[in-house]
PDB file of C-alpha atoms in Angstrom:
ATOM      1  CA  UNK A   1      43.292  56.589  49.457  1.00 55.00           C
ATOM      2  CA  UNK A   2      39.588  55.798  49.424  1.00 56.00           C
ATOM      3  CA  UNK A   3      36.906  58.116  50.724  1.00 54.00           C
ATOM      4  CA  UNK A   4      33.760  56.720  52.223  1.00 54.00           C
ATOM      5  CA  UNK A   5      30.632  58.571  53.169  1.00 52.00           C
ATOM      6  CA  UNK A   6      29.979  57.101  56.601  1.00 51.00           C
ATOM      7  CA  UNK A   7      26.887  59.152  57.404  1.00 51.00           C
ATOM      8  CA  UNK A   8      23.568  57.403  57.609  1.00 50.00           C
ATOM      9  CA  UNK A   9      21.390  57.905  54.570  1.00 45.00           C
ATOM     10  CA  UNK A  10      18.753  59.566  56.737  1.00 45.00           C
ATOM     11  CA  UNK A  11      21.232  62.300  57.714  1.00 53.00           C
ATOM     12  CA  UNK A  12      21.505  63.589  54.175  1.00 49.00           C
ATOM     13  CA  UNK A  13      18.657  62.204  52.092  1.00 44.00           C
ATOM     14  CA  UNK A  14      18.904  65.023  49.543  1.00 52.00           C
ATOM     15  CA  UNK A  15      22.639  64.487  48.936  1.00 52.00           C
ATOM     16  CA  UNK A  16      22.389  61.076  47.252  1.00 61.00           C
ATOM     17  CA  UNK A  17      19.126  61.586  45.479  1.00 58.00           C
ATOM     18  CA  UNK A  18      17.813  60.272  42.222  1.00 60.00           C
ATOM     19  CA  UNK A  19      19.488  63.076  40.274  1.00 81.00           C
ATOM     20  CA  UNK A  20      22.640  60.974  39.954  1.00 87.00           C
ATOM     21  CA  UNK A  21      24.914  62.903  42.294  1.00 94.00           C
ATOM     22  CA  UNK A  22      26.957  60.821  44.744  1.00 95.00           C
ATOM     23  CA  UNK A  23      28.419  62.452  47.832  1.00 96.00           C
ATOM     24  CA  UNK A  24      32.104  61.555  48.080  1.00 96.00           C
ATOM     25  CA  UNK A  25      33.568  63.416  51.054  1.00 96.00           C
ATOM     26  CA  UNK A  26      34.051  66.824  52.620  1.00 97.00           C
ATOM     27  CA  UNK A  27      35.906  69.262  50.372  1.00 97.00           C
ATOM     28  CA  UNK A  28      38.441  69.884  53.157  1.00 97.00           C
ATOM     29  CA  UNK A  29      39.227  66.159  53.241  1.00 96.00           C
ATOM     30  CA  UNK A  30      40.833  66.372  49.795  1.00 97.00           C
ATOM     31  CA  UNK A  31      44.525  67.218  49.674  1.00 97.00           C
ATOM     32  CA  UNK A  32      45.731  69.178  46.630  1.00 97.00           C
ATOM     33  CA  UNK A  33      46.986  66.896  43.853  1.00 97.00           C
ATOM     34  CA  UNK A  34      46.085  63.719  45.736  1.00 97.00           C
ATOM     35  CA  UNK A  35      43.274  61.510  44.547  1.00 97.00           C
ATOM     36  CA  UNK A  36      40.528  59.544  46.204  1.00 97.00           C
ATOM     37  CA  UNK A  37      38.417  56.777  44.744  1.00 97.00           C
ATOM     38  CA  UNK A  38      34.656  57.212  44.718  1.00 96.00           C
ATOM     39  CA  UNK A  39      32.230  54.332  44.235  1.00 95.00           C
ATOM     40  CA  UNK A  40      29.343  55.438  42.039  1.00 93.00           C
ATOM     41  CA  UNK A  41      25.984  53.754  41.429  1.00 89.00           C
ATOM     42  CA  UNK A  42      26.316  50.783  39.101  1.00 88.00           C
ATOM     43  CA  UNK A  43      29.739  49.975  40.580  1.00 89.00           C
ATOM     44  CA  UNK A  44      31.473  52.578  38.425  1.00 93.00           C
ATOM     45  CA  UNK A  45      34.501  54.132  40.073  1.00 96.00           C
ATOM     46  CA  UNK A  46      35.735  57.692  39.813  1.00 97.00           C
ATOM     47  CA  UNK A  47      39.144  59.097  40.687  1.00 98.00           C
ATOM     48  CA  UNK A  48      38.500  62.483  42.314  1.00 98.00           C
ATOM     49  CA  UNK A  49      41.195  65.164  42.477  1.00 98.00           C
ATOM     50  CA  UNK A  50      41.461  68.608  44.058  1.00 98.00           C
ATOM     51  CA  UNK A  51      43.971  70.642  42.069  1.00 97.00           C
ATOM     52  CA  UNK A  52      46.321  73.350  43.336  1.00 96.00           C
ATOM     53  CA  UNK A  53      43.861  76.077  42.306  1.00 96.00           C
ATOM     54  CA  UNK A  54      41.123  74.445  44.402  1.00 97.00           C
ATOM     55  CA  UNK A  55      39.146  73.167  41.424  1.00 97.00           C
ATOM     56  CA  UNK A  56      37.902  69.588  41.265  1.00 98.00           C
ATOM     57  CA  UNK A  57      38.251  66.977  38.531  1.00 98.00           C
ATOM     58  CA  UNK A  58      36.920  63.430  38.359  1.00 98.00           C
ATOM     59  CA  UNK A  59      37.780  60.761  35.804  1.00 98.00           C
ATOM     60  CA  UNK A  60      37.393  57.000  35.686  1.00 98.00           C
ATOM     61  CA  UNK A  61      39.418  55.116  38.258  1.00 98.00           C
ATOM     62  CA  UNK A  62      40.109  52.092  36.020  1.00 97.00           C
ATOM     63  CA  UNK A  63      43.375  52.316  34.077  1.00 98.00           C
ATOM     64  CA  UNK A  64      42.377  51.294  30.503  1.00 97.00           C
ATOM     65  CA  UNK A  65      45.820  49.804  29.849  1.00 97.00           C
ATOM     66  CA  UNK A  66      46.324  47.774  33.043  1.00 96.00           C
ATOM     67  CA  UNK A  67      42.589  47.261  33.782  1.00 97.00           C
ATOM     68  CA  UNK A  68      43.231  48.044  37.443  1.00 97.00           C
ATOM     69  CA  UNK A  69      41.454  50.538  39.724  1.00 97.00           C
ATOM     70  CA  UNK A  70      44.478  52.738  40.348  1.00 98.00           C
ATOM     71  CA  UNK A  71      43.975  56.145  38.713  1.00 98.00           C
ATOM     72  CA  UNK A  72      43.126  57.772  42.067  1.00 98.00           C
ATOM     73  CA  UNK A  73      46.727  56.975  43.046  1.00 98.00           C
ATOM     74  CA  UNK A  74      48.115  58.599  39.919  1.00 98.00           C
ATOM     75  CA  UNK A  75      50.550  61.467  39.714  1.00 97.00           C
ATOM     76  CA  UNK A  76      48.886  64.828  39.040  1.00 98.00           C
ATOM     77  CA  UNK A  77      50.676  67.268  36.763  1.00 97.00           C
ATOM     78  CA  UNK A  78      50.105  69.239  33.594  1.00 95.00           C
ATOM     79  CA  UNK A  79      51.081  69.326  29.935  1.00 95.00           C
ATOM     80  CA  UNK A  80      51.096  72.752  28.337  1.00 94.00           C
ATOM     81  CA  UNK A  81      48.775  74.007  31.070  1.00 94.00           C
ATOM     82  CA  UNK A  82      46.301  71.143  30.795  1.00 96.00           C
ATOM     83  CA  UNK A  83      45.843  69.278  34.115  1.00 98.00           C
ATOM     84  CA  UNK A  84      46.765  65.615  33.847  1.00 98.00           C
ATOM     85  CA  UNK A  85      47.090  62.422  35.818  1.00 98.00           C
ATOM     86  CA  UNK A  86      49.655  59.704  35.067  1.00 98.00           C
ATOM     87  CA  UNK A  87      48.798  56.096  35.766  1.00 97.00           C
ATOM     88  CA  UNK A  88      50.872  54.787  38.671  1.00 97.00           C
ATOM     89  CA  UNK A  89      51.342  51.481  36.819  1.00 96.00           C
ATOM     90  CA  UNK A  90      52.414  52.070  33.211  1.00 93.00           C
ATOM     91  CA  UNK A  91      52.719  55.891  33.427  1.00 95.00           C
ATOM     92  CA  UNK A  92      50.403  56.817  30.538  1.00 97.00           C
ATOM     93  CA  UNK A  93      49.223  60.402  30.977  1.00 98.00           C
ATOM     94  CA  UNK A  94      45.524  61.342  30.782  1.00 98.00           C
ATOM     95  CA  UNK A  95      43.886  64.750  30.538  1.00 98.00           C
ATOM     96  CA  UNK A  96      41.804  65.593  33.600  1.00 98.00           C
ATOM     97  CA  UNK A  97      39.662  67.810  31.327  1.00 97.00           C
ATOM     98  CA  UNK A  98      38.742  65.369  28.547  1.00 97.00           C
ATOM     99  CA  UNK A  99      39.928  62.008  29.891  1.00 97.00           C
ATOM    100  CA  UNK A 100      41.881  61.354  26.670  1.00 97.00           C
ATOM    101  CA  UNK A 101      45.220  59.593  26.976  1.00 98.00           C
ATOM    102  CA  UNK A 102      47.835  62.100  25.807  1.00 97.00           C
ATOM    103  CA  UNK A 103      50.267  59.277  24.994  1.00 95.00           C
ATOM    104  CA  UNK A 104      47.805  57.145  23.013  1.00 95.00           C
ATOM    105  CA  UNK A 105      44.624  58.869  21.836  1.00 92.00           C
ATOM    106  CA  UNK A 106      43.019  55.464  21.300  1.00 96.00           C
ATOM    107  CA  UNK A 107      42.391  55.184  25.031  1.00 97.00           C
ATOM    108  CA  UNK A 108      40.518  57.455  27.407  1.00 97.00           C
ATOM    109  CA  UNK A 109      38.948  57.673  30.829  1.00 97.00           C
ATOM    110  CA  UNK A 110      35.331  58.655  31.431  1.00 97.00           C
ATOM    111  CA  UNK A 111      34.937  62.182  32.809  1.00 96.00           C
ATOM    112  CA  UNK A 112      32.556  62.876  35.678  1.00 97.00           C
ATOM    113  CA  UNK A 113      30.934  66.109  36.780  1.00 96.00           C
ATOM    114  CA  UNK A 114      31.767  67.470  40.234  1.00 97.00           C
ATOM    115  CA  UNK A 115      30.224  70.042  42.541  1.00 96.00           C
ATOM    116  CA  UNK A 116      30.405  71.172  46.153  1.00 97.00           C
ATOM    117  CA  UNK A 117      27.189  71.317  48.192  1.00 96.00           C
ATOM    118  CA  UNK A 118      27.340  72.520  51.780  1.00 96.00           C
ATOM    119  CA  UNK A 119      31.045  71.686  51.940  1.00 97.00           C
ATOM    120  CA  UNK A 120      30.594  68.172  50.539  1.00 97.00           C
ATOM    121  CA  UNK A 121      31.997  67.081  47.187  1.00 97.00           C
ATOM    122  CA  UNK A 122      29.629  65.292  44.861  1.00 96.00           C
ATOM    123  CA  UNK A 123      30.355  63.358  41.673  1.00 97.00           C
ATOM    124  CA  UNK A 124      27.978  62.506  38.845  1.00 93.00           C
ATOM    125  CA  UNK A 125      28.450  60.583  35.635  1.00 76.00           C
ATOM    126  CA  UNK A 126      28.562  62.799  32.565  1.00 58.00           C
ATOM    127  CA  UNK A 127      25.556  63.032  30.294  1.00 49.00           C
ATOM    128  CA  UNK A 128      25.113  59.883  28.279  1.00 45.00           C
ATOM    129  CA  UNK A 129      26.746  57.607  30.848  1.00 46.00           C
TER     130      UNK A 129
END
């Protein structure tokens, strides 16, 4: 599932400002434990998830093993209480907190910041990205 912000830029000029935040979709659009892909500036992609507790997590959408943009279609779960997403292709499991692959620590996904502003979910690359 891919979410697009179909509003005109003039409708929400402050929502996609120069501070690096990208508006993804309305919070209510997100279904618990289902992901959406978000296109970020620079053609980076994030996989955005709303968890059962209502919190948000965003990690890179590109599977580092298969090199395909599929993580938003991954299976959300947990390992020892840590929220995770499993790649839908080769099933490696990644932490939604750190982005580290829990099956092979040599691979990881970038982690993105999230926030909700006026009911809209925004995603921003972490510091240093």
